[in-house]
PDB file of C-alpha atoms in Angstrom:
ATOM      1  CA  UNK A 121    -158.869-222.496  -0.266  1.00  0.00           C
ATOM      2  CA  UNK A 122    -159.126-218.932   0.673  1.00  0.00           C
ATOM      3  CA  UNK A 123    -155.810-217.320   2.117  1.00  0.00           C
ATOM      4  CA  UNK A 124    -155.758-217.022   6.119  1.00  0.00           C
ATOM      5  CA  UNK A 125    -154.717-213.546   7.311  1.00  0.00           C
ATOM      6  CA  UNK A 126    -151.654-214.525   9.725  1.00  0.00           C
ATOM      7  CA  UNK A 127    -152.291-213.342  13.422  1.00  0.00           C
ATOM      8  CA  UNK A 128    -148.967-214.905  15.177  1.00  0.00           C
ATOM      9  CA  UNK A 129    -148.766-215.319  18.597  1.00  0.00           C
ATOM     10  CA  UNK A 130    -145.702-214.378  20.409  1.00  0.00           C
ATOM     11  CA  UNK A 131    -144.402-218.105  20.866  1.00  0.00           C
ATOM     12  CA  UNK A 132    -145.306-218.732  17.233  1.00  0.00           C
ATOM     13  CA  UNK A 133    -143.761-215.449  15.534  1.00  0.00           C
ATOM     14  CA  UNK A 134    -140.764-216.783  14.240  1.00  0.00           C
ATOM     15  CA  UNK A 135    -137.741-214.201  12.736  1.00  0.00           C
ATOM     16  CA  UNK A 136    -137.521-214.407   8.927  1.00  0.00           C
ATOM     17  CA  UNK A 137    -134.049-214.046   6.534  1.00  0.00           C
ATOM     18  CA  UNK A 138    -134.717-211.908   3.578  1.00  0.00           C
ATOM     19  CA  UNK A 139    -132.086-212.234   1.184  1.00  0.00           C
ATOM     20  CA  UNK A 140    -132.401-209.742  -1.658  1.00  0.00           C
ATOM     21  CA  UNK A 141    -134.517-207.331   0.576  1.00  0.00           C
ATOM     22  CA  UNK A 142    -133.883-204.936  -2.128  1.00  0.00           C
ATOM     23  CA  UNK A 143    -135.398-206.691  -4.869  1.00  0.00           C
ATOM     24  CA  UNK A 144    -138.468-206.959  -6.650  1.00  0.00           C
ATOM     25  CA  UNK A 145    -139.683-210.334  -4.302  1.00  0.00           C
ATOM     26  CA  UNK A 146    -137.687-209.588  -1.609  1.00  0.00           C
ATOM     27  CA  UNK A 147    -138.875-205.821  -0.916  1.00  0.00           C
ATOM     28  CA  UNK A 148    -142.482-207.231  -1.191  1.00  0.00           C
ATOM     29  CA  UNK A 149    -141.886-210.369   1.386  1.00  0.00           C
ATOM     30  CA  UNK A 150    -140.506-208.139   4.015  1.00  0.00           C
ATOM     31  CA  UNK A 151    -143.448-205.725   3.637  1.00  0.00           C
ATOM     32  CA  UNK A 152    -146.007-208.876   3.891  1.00  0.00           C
ATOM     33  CA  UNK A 153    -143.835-210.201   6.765  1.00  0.00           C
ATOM     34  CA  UNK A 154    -143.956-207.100   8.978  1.00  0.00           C
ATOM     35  CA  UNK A 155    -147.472-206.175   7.680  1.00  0.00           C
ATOM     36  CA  UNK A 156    -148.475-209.183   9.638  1.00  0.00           C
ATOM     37  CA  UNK A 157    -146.179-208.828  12.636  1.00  0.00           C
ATOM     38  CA  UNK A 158    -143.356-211.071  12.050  1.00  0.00           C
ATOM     39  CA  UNK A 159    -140.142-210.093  12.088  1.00  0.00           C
ATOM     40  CA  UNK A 160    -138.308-209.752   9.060  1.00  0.00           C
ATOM     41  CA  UNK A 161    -134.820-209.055   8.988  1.00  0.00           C
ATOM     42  CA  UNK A 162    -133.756-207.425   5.598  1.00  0.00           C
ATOM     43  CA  UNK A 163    -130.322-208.905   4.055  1.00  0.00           C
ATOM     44  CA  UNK A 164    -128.861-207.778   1.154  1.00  0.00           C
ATOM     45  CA  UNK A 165    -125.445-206.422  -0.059  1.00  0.00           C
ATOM     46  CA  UNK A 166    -126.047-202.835   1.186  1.00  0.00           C
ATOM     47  CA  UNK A 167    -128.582-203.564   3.466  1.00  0.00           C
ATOM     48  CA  UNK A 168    -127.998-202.676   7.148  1.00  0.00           C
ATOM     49  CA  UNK A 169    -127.707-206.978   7.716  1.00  0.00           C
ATOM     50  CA  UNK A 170    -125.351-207.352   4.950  1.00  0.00           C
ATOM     51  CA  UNK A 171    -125.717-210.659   2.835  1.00  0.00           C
ATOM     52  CA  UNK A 172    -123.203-211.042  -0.001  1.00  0.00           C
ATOM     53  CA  UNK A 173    -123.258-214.640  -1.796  1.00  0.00           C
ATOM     54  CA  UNK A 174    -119.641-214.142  -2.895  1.00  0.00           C
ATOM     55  CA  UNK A 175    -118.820-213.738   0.396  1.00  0.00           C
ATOM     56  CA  UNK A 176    -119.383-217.031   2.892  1.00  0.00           C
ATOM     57  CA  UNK A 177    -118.216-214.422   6.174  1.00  0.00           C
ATOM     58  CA  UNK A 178    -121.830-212.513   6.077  1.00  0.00           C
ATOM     59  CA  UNK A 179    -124.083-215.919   5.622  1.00  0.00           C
ATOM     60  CA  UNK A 180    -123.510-217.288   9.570  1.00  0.00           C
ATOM     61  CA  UNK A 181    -124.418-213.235  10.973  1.00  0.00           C
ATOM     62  CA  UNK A 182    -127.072-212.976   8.479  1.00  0.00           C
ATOM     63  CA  UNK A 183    -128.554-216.265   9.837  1.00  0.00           C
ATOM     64  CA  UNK A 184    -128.062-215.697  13.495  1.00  0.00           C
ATOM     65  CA  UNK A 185    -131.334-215.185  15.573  1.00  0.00           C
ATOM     66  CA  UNK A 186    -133.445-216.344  12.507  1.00  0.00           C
ATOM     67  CA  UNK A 187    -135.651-219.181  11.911  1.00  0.00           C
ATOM     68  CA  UNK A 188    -136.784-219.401   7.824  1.00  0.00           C
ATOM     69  CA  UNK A 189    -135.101-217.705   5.192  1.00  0.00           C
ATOM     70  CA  UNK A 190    -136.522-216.720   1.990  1.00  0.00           C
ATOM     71  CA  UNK A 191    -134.035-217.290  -0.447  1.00  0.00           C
ATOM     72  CA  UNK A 192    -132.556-215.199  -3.868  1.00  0.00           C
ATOM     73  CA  UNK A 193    -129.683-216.110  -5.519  1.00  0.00           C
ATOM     74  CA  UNK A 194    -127.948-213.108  -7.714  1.00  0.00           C
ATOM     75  CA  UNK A 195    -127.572-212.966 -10.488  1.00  0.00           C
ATOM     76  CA  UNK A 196    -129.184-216.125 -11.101  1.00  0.00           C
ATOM     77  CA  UNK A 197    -129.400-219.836 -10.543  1.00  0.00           C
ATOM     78  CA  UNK A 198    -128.649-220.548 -14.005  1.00  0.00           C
ATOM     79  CA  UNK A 199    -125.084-218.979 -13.360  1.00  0.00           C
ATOM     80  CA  UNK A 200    -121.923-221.467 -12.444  1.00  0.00           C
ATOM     81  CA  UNK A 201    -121.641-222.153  -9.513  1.00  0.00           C
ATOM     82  CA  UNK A 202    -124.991-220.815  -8.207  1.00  0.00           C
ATOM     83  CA  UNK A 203    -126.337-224.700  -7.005  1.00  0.00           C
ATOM     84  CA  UNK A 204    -122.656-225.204  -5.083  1.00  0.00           C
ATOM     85  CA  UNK A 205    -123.984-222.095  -3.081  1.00  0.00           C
ATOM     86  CA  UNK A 206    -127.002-222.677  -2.702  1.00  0.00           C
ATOM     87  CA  UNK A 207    -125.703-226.215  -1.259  1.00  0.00           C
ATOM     88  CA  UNK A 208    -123.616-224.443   0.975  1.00  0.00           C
ATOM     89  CA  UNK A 209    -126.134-221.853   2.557  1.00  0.00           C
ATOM     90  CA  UNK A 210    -128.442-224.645   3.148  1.00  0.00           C
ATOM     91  CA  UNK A 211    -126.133-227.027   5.143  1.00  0.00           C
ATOM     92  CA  UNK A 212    -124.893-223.709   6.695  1.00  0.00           C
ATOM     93  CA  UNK A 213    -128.594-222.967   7.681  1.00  0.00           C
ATOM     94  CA  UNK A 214    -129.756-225.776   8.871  1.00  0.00           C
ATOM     95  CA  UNK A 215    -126.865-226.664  11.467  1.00  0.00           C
ATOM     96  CA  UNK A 216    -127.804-223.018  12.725  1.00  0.00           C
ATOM     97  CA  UNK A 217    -131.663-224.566  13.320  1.00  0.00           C
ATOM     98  CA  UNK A 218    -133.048-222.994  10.597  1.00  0.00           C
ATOM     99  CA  UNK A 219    -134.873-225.294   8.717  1.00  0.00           C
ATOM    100  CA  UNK A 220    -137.669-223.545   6.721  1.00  0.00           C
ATOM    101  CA  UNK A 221    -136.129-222.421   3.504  1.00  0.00           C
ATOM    102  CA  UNK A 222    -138.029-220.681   0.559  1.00  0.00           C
ATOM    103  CA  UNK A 223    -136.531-220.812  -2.735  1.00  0.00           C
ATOM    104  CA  UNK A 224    -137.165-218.534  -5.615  1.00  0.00           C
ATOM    105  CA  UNK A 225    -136.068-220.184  -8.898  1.00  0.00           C
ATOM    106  CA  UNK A 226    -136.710-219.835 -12.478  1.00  0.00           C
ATOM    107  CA  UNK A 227    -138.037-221.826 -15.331  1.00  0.00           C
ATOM    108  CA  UNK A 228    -136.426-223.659 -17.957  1.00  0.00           C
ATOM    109  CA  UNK A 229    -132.904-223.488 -16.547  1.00  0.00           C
ATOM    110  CA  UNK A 230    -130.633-226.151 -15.878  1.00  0.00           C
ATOM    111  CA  UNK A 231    -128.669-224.627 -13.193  1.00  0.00           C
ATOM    112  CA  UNK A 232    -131.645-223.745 -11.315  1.00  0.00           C
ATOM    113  CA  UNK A 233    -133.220-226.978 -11.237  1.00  0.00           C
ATOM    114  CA  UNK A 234    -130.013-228.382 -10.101  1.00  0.00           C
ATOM    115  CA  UNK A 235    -130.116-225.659  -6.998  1.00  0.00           C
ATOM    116  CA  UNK A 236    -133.771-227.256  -6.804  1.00  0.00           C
ATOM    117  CA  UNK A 237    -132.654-230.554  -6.313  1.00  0.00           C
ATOM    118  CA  UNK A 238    -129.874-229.627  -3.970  1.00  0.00           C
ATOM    119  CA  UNK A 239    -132.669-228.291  -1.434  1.00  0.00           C
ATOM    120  CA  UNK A 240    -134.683-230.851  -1.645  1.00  0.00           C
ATOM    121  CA  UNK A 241    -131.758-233.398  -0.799  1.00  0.00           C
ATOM    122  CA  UNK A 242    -130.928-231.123   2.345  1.00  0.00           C
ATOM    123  CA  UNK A 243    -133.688-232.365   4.958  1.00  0.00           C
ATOM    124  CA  UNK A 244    -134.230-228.475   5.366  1.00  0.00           C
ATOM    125  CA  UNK A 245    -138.291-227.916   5.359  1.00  0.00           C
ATOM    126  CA  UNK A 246    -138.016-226.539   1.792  1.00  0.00           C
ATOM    127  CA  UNK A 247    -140.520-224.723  -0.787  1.00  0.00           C
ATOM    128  CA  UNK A 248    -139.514-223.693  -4.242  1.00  0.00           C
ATOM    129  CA  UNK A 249    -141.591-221.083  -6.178  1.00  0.00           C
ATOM    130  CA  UNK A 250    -140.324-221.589  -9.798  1.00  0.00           C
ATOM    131  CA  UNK A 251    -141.182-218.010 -11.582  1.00  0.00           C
ATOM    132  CA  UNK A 252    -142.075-217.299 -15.038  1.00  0.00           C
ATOM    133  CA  UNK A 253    -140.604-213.479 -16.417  1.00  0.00           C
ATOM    134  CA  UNK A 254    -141.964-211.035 -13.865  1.00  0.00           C
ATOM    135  CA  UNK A 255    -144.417-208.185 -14.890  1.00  0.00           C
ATOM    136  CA  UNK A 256    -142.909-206.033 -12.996  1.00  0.00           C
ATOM    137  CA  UNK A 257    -139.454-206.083 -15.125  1.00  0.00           C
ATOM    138  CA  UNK A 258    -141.326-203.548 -17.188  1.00  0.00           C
ATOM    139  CA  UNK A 259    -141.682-201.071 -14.474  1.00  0.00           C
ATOM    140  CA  UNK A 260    -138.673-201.689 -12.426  1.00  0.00           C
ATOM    141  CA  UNK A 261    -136.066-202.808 -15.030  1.00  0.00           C
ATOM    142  CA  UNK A 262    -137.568-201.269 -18.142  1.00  0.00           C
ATOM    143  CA  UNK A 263    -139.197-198.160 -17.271  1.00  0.00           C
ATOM    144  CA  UNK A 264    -137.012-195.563 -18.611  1.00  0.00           C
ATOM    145  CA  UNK A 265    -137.146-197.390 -22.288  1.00  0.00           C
ATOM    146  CA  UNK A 266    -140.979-197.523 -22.222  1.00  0.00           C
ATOM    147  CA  UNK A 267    -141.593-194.232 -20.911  1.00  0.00           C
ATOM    148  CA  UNK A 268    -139.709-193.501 -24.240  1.00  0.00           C
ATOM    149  CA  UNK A 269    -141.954-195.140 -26.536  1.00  0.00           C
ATOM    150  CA  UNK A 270    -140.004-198.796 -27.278  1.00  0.00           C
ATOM    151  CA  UNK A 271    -138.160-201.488 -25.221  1.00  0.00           C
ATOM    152  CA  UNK A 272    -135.542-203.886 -26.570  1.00  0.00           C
ATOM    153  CA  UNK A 273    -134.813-207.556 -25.822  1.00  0.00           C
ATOM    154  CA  UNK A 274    -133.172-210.273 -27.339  1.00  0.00           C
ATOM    155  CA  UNK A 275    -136.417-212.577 -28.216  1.00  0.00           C
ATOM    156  CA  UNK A 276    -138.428-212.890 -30.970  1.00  0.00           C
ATOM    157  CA  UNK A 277    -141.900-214.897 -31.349  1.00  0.00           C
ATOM    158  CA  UNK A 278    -141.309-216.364 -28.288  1.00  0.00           C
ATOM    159  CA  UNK A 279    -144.535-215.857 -25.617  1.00  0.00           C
ATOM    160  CA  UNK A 280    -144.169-215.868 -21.599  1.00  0.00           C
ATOM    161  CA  UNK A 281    -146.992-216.395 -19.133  1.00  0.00           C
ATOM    162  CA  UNK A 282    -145.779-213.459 -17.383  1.00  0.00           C
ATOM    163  CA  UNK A 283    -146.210-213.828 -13.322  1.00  0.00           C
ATOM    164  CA  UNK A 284    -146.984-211.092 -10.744  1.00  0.00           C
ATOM    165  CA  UNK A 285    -144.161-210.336  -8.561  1.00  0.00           C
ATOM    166  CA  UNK A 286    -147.229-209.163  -5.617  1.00  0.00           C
ATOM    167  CA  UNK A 287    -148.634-213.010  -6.465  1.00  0.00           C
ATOM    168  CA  UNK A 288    -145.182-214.206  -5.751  1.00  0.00           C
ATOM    169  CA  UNK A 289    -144.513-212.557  -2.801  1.00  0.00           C
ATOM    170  CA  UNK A 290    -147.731-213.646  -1.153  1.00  0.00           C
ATOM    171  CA  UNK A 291    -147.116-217.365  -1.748  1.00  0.00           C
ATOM    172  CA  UNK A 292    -143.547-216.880  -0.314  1.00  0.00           C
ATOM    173  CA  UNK A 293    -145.083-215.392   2.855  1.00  0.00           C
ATOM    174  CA  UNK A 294    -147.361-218.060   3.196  1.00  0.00           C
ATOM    175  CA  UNK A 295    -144.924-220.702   2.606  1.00  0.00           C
ATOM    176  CA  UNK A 296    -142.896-218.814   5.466  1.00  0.00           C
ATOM    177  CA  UNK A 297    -145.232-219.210   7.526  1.00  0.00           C
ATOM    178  CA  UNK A 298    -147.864-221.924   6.700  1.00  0.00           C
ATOM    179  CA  UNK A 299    -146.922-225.709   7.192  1.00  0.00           C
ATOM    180  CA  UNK A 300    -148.899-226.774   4.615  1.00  0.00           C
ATOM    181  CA  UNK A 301    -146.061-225.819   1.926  1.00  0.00           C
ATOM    182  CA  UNK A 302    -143.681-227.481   3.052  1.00  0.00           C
ATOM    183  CA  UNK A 303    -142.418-229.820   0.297  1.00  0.00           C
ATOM    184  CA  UNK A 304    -143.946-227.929  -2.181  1.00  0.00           C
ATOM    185  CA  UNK A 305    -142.857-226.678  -5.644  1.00  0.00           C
ATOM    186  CA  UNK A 306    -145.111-224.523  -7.137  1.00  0.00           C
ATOM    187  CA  UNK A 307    -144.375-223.641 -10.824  1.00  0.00           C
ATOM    188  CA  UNK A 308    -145.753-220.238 -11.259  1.00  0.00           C
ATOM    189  CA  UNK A 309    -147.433-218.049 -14.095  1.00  0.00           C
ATOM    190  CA  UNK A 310    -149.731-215.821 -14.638  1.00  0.00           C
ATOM    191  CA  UNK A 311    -152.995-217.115 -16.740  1.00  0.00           C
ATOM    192  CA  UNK A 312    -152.073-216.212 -20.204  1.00  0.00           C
ATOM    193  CA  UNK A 313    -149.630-216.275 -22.426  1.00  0.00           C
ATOM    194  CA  UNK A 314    -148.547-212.757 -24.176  1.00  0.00           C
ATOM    195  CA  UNK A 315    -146.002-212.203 -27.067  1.00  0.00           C
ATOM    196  CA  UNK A 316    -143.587-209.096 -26.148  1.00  0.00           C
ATOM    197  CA  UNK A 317    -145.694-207.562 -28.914  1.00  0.00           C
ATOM    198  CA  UNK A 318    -148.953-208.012 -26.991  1.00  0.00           C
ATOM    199  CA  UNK A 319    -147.330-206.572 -23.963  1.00  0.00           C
ATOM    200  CA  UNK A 320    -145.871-203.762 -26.004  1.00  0.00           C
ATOM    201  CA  UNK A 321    -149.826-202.964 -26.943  1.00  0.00           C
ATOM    202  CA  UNK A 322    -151.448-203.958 -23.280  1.00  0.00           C
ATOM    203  CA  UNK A 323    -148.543-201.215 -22.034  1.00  0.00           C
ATOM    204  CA  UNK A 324    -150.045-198.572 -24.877  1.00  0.00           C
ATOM    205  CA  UNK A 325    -153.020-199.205 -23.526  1.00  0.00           C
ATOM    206  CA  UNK A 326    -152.257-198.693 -19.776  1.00  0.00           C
ATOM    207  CA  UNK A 327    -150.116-195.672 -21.081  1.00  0.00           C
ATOM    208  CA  UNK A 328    -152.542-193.999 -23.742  1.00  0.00           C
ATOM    209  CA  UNK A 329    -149.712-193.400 -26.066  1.00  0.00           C
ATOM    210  CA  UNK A 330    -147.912-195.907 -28.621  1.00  0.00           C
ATOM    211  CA  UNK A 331    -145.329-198.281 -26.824  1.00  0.00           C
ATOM    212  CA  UNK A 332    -143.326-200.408 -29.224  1.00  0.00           C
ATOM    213  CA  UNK A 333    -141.417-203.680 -28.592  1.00  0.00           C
ATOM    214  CA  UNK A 334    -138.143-203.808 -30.372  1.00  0.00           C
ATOM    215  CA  UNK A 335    -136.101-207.801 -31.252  1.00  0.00           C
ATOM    216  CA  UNK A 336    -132.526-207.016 -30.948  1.00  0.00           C
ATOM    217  CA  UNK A 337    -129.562-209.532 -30.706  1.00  0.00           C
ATOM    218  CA  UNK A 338    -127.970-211.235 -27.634  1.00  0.00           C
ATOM    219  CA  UNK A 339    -124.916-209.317 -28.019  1.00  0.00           C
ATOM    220  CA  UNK A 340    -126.726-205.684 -28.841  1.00  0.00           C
ATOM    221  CA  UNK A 341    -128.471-206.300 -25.480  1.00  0.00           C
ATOM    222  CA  UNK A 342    -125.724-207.418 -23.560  1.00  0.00           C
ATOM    223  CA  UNK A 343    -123.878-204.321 -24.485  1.00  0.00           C
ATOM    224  CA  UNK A 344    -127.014-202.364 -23.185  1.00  0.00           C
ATOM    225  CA  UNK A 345    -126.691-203.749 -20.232  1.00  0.00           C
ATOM    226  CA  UNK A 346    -123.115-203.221 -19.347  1.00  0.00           C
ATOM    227  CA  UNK A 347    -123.563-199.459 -20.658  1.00  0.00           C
ATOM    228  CA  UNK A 348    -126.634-199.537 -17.572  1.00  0.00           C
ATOM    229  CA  UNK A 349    -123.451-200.447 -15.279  1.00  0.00           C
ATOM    230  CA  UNK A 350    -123.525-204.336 -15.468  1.00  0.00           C
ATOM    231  CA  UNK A 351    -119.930-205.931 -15.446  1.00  0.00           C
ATOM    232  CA  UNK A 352    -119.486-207.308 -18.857  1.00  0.00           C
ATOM    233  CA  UNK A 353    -119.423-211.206 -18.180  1.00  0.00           C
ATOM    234  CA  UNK A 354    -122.260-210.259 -16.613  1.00  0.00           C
ATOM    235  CA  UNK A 355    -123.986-208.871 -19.150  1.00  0.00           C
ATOM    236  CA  UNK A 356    -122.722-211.248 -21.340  1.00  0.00           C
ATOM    237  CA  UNK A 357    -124.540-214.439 -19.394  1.00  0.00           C
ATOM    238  CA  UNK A 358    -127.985-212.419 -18.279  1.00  0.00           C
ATOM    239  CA  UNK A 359    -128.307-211.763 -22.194  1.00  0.00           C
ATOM    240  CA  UNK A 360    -127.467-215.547 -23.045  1.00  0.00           C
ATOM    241  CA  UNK A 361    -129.872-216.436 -20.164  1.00  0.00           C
ATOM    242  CA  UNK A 362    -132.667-214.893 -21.315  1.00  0.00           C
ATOM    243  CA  UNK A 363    -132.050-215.698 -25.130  1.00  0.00           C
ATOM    244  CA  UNK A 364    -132.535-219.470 -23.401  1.00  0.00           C
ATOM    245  CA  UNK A 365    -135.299-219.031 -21.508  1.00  0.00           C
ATOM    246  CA  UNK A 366    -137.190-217.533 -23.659  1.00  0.00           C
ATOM    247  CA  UNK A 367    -137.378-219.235 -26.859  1.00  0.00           C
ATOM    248  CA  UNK A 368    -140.301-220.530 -26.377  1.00  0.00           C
ATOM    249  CA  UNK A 369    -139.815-223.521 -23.997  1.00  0.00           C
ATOM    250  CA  UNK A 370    -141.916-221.824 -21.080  1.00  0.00           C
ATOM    251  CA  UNK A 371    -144.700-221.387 -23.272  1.00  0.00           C
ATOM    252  CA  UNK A 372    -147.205-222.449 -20.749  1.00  0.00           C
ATOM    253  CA  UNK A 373    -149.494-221.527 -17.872  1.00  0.00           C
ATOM    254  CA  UNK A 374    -149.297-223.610 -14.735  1.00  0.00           C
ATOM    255  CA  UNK A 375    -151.979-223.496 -11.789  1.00  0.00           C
ATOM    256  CA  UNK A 376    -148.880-222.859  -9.434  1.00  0.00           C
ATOM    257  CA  UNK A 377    -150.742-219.579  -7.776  1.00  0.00           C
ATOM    258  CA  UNK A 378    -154.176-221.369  -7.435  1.00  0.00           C
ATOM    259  CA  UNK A 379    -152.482-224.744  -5.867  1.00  0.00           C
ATOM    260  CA  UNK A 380    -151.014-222.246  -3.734  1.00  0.00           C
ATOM    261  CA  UNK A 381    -153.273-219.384  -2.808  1.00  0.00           C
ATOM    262  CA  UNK A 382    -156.688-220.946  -3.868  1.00  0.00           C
ATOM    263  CA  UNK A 383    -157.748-217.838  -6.380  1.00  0.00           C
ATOM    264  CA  UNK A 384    -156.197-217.288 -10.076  1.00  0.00           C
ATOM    265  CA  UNK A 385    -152.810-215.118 -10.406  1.00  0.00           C
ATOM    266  CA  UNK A 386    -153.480-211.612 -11.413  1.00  0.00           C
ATOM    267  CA  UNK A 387    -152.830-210.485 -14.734  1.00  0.00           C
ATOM    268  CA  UNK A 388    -150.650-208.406 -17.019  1.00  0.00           C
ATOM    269  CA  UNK A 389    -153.110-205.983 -18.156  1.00  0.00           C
ATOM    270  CA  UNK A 390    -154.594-205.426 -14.100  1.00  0.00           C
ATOM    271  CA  UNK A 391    -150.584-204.798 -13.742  1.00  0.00           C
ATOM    272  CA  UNK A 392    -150.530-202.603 -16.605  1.00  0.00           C
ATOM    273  CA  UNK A 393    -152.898-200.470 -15.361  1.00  0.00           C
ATOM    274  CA  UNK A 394    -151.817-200.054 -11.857  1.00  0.00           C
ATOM    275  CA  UNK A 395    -148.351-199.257 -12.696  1.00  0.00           C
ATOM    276  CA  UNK A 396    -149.400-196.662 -15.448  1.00  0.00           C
ATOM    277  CA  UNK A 397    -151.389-194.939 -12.975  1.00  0.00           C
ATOM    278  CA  UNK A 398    -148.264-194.905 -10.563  1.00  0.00           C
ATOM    279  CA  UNK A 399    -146.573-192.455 -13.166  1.00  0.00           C
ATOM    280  CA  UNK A 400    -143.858-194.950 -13.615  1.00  0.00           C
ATOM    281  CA  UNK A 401    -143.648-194.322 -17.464  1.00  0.00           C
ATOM    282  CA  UNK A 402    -145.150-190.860 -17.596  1.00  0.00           C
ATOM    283  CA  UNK A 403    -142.033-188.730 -19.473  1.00  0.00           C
ATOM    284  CA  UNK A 404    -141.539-186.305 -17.061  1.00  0.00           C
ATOM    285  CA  UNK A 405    -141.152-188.637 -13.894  1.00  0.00           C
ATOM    286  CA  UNK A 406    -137.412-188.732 -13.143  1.00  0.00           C
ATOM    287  CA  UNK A 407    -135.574-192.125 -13.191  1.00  0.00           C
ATOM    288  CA  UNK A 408    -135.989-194.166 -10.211  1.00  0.00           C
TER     289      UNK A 408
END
């Protein structure tokens, strides 16, 4: 089924929560959202509608005035305490009439599918999009170590269908704003699975110069990523996260984005090339 361009009229235009407007989904659902005339009102912690999930005050404002949410979770569901929250915030929601809740979850973790479950219990009018690795962690999280030839993470032979935050996005606006997802959990890839030594050569070939991928340990990375400003427990669990997640458990393709958009998900090497030609990696562009 081909995707329906949304033309809502004024009684149907419903106000949408954000939460993580500033990341790599969120940024792209509020574009989509007011791209196609609904409001979208942008919450994050330094957003102008501040959302903080360690902080229970901002969720009530956040809500107010709204009617669907699209729902992230930082750091990550997999993190203690992450499903009691996202119990919380949907009882919370719901008793403030808004029902139509979008989650965006991860695969293979434990703590996430127990957030899952936890929305589905609620009676809200839920949809969970269950996300492989993003391709876009390689131009938004990674740039600055590909642009210099070699990018380091704490896998090894592991592969990842790797999913297209853009192909995300779209099936959270549609889910948004389309009945026909509600109760839906789409598990979503992209249509391939790569090695992070294939992606290392489809970057080198979106580049045109040598990119190399680099297997380090889970405790060389999560002292990378507290030297990039992460709190150290932090670090600590992102690193021990993603040593989970990745060991090879996920090592599938789904037909998540065709079940939900009618059309295949777009692929890492159409990513590749789009982001190259941004100038994302080129040496001399300054850090974002």
């Amino acid at each position: 089924m081909k995707t329906n361009t949304h033309t809502p009229s004024t009684q149907s235009r419903k106000t949408v929560l954000v939460i993580g407007a500033n990341g790599k989904t969120g940024r792209r659902v509020v574009q989509r959202l007011r791209d196609a005339n609904y409001p979208a009102k942008a919450a994050s912690r330094s957003s102008e509608t501040t959302f903080d999930w360690s902080d229970q005050s901002t969720w009530a404002p956040a809500l107010q005035g709204t009617q669907a949410a699209y729902v992230t979770y930082y750091p990550d569901l997999a993190f203690p305490g992450a499903a009691d929250k996202i119990e919380a915030f949907t009882k919370l929601a719901i008793s403030l009439n808004v029902k139509r809740l979008v989650l965006l979850s991860g695969r293979g973790e434990e703590g996430a599918r127990d957030a899952e479950i936890r929305l589905e219990e609620s009676g809200a009018q839920w949809t969970i999009l269950r996300c492989a690795f993003f391709n876009q962690n390689f131009s938004e999280a990674l740039s600055e170590a590909i642009k210099h030839g070699v990018f380091a993470m704490p896998v090894k032979n592991a592969a990842e269908p790797f999913v297209d935050a853009d192909d995300i996005a779209e099936i959270a606006f549609e889910a948004l704003t389309a009945d026909r997802h509600i109760g839906q959990l789409y598990e979503l890839t992209g249509p391939k699975l790569l090695t992070l030594e294939q992606v290392a050569q489809e970057l080198s070939d979106a580049i045109g110069r040598e990119v190399s991928f680099q297997a380090i340990s889970q405790s060389e990375y999560a002292s990378e990523l507290n030297q990039h400003g992460f709190p150290i427990e932090e670090a600590n669990a992102i690193a021990e996260l993603f040593v989970e997640v990745l060991d090879g458990r996920n090592a599938y393709v789904t037909n998540g984005v065709q079940r939900a958009l009618g059309r295949a998900p777009r692929d890492f090497a159409t990513y590749a090339r789009k982001a190259a030609a941004t100038g994302v990696w080129n040496l001399e562009t300054a850090m974002s």
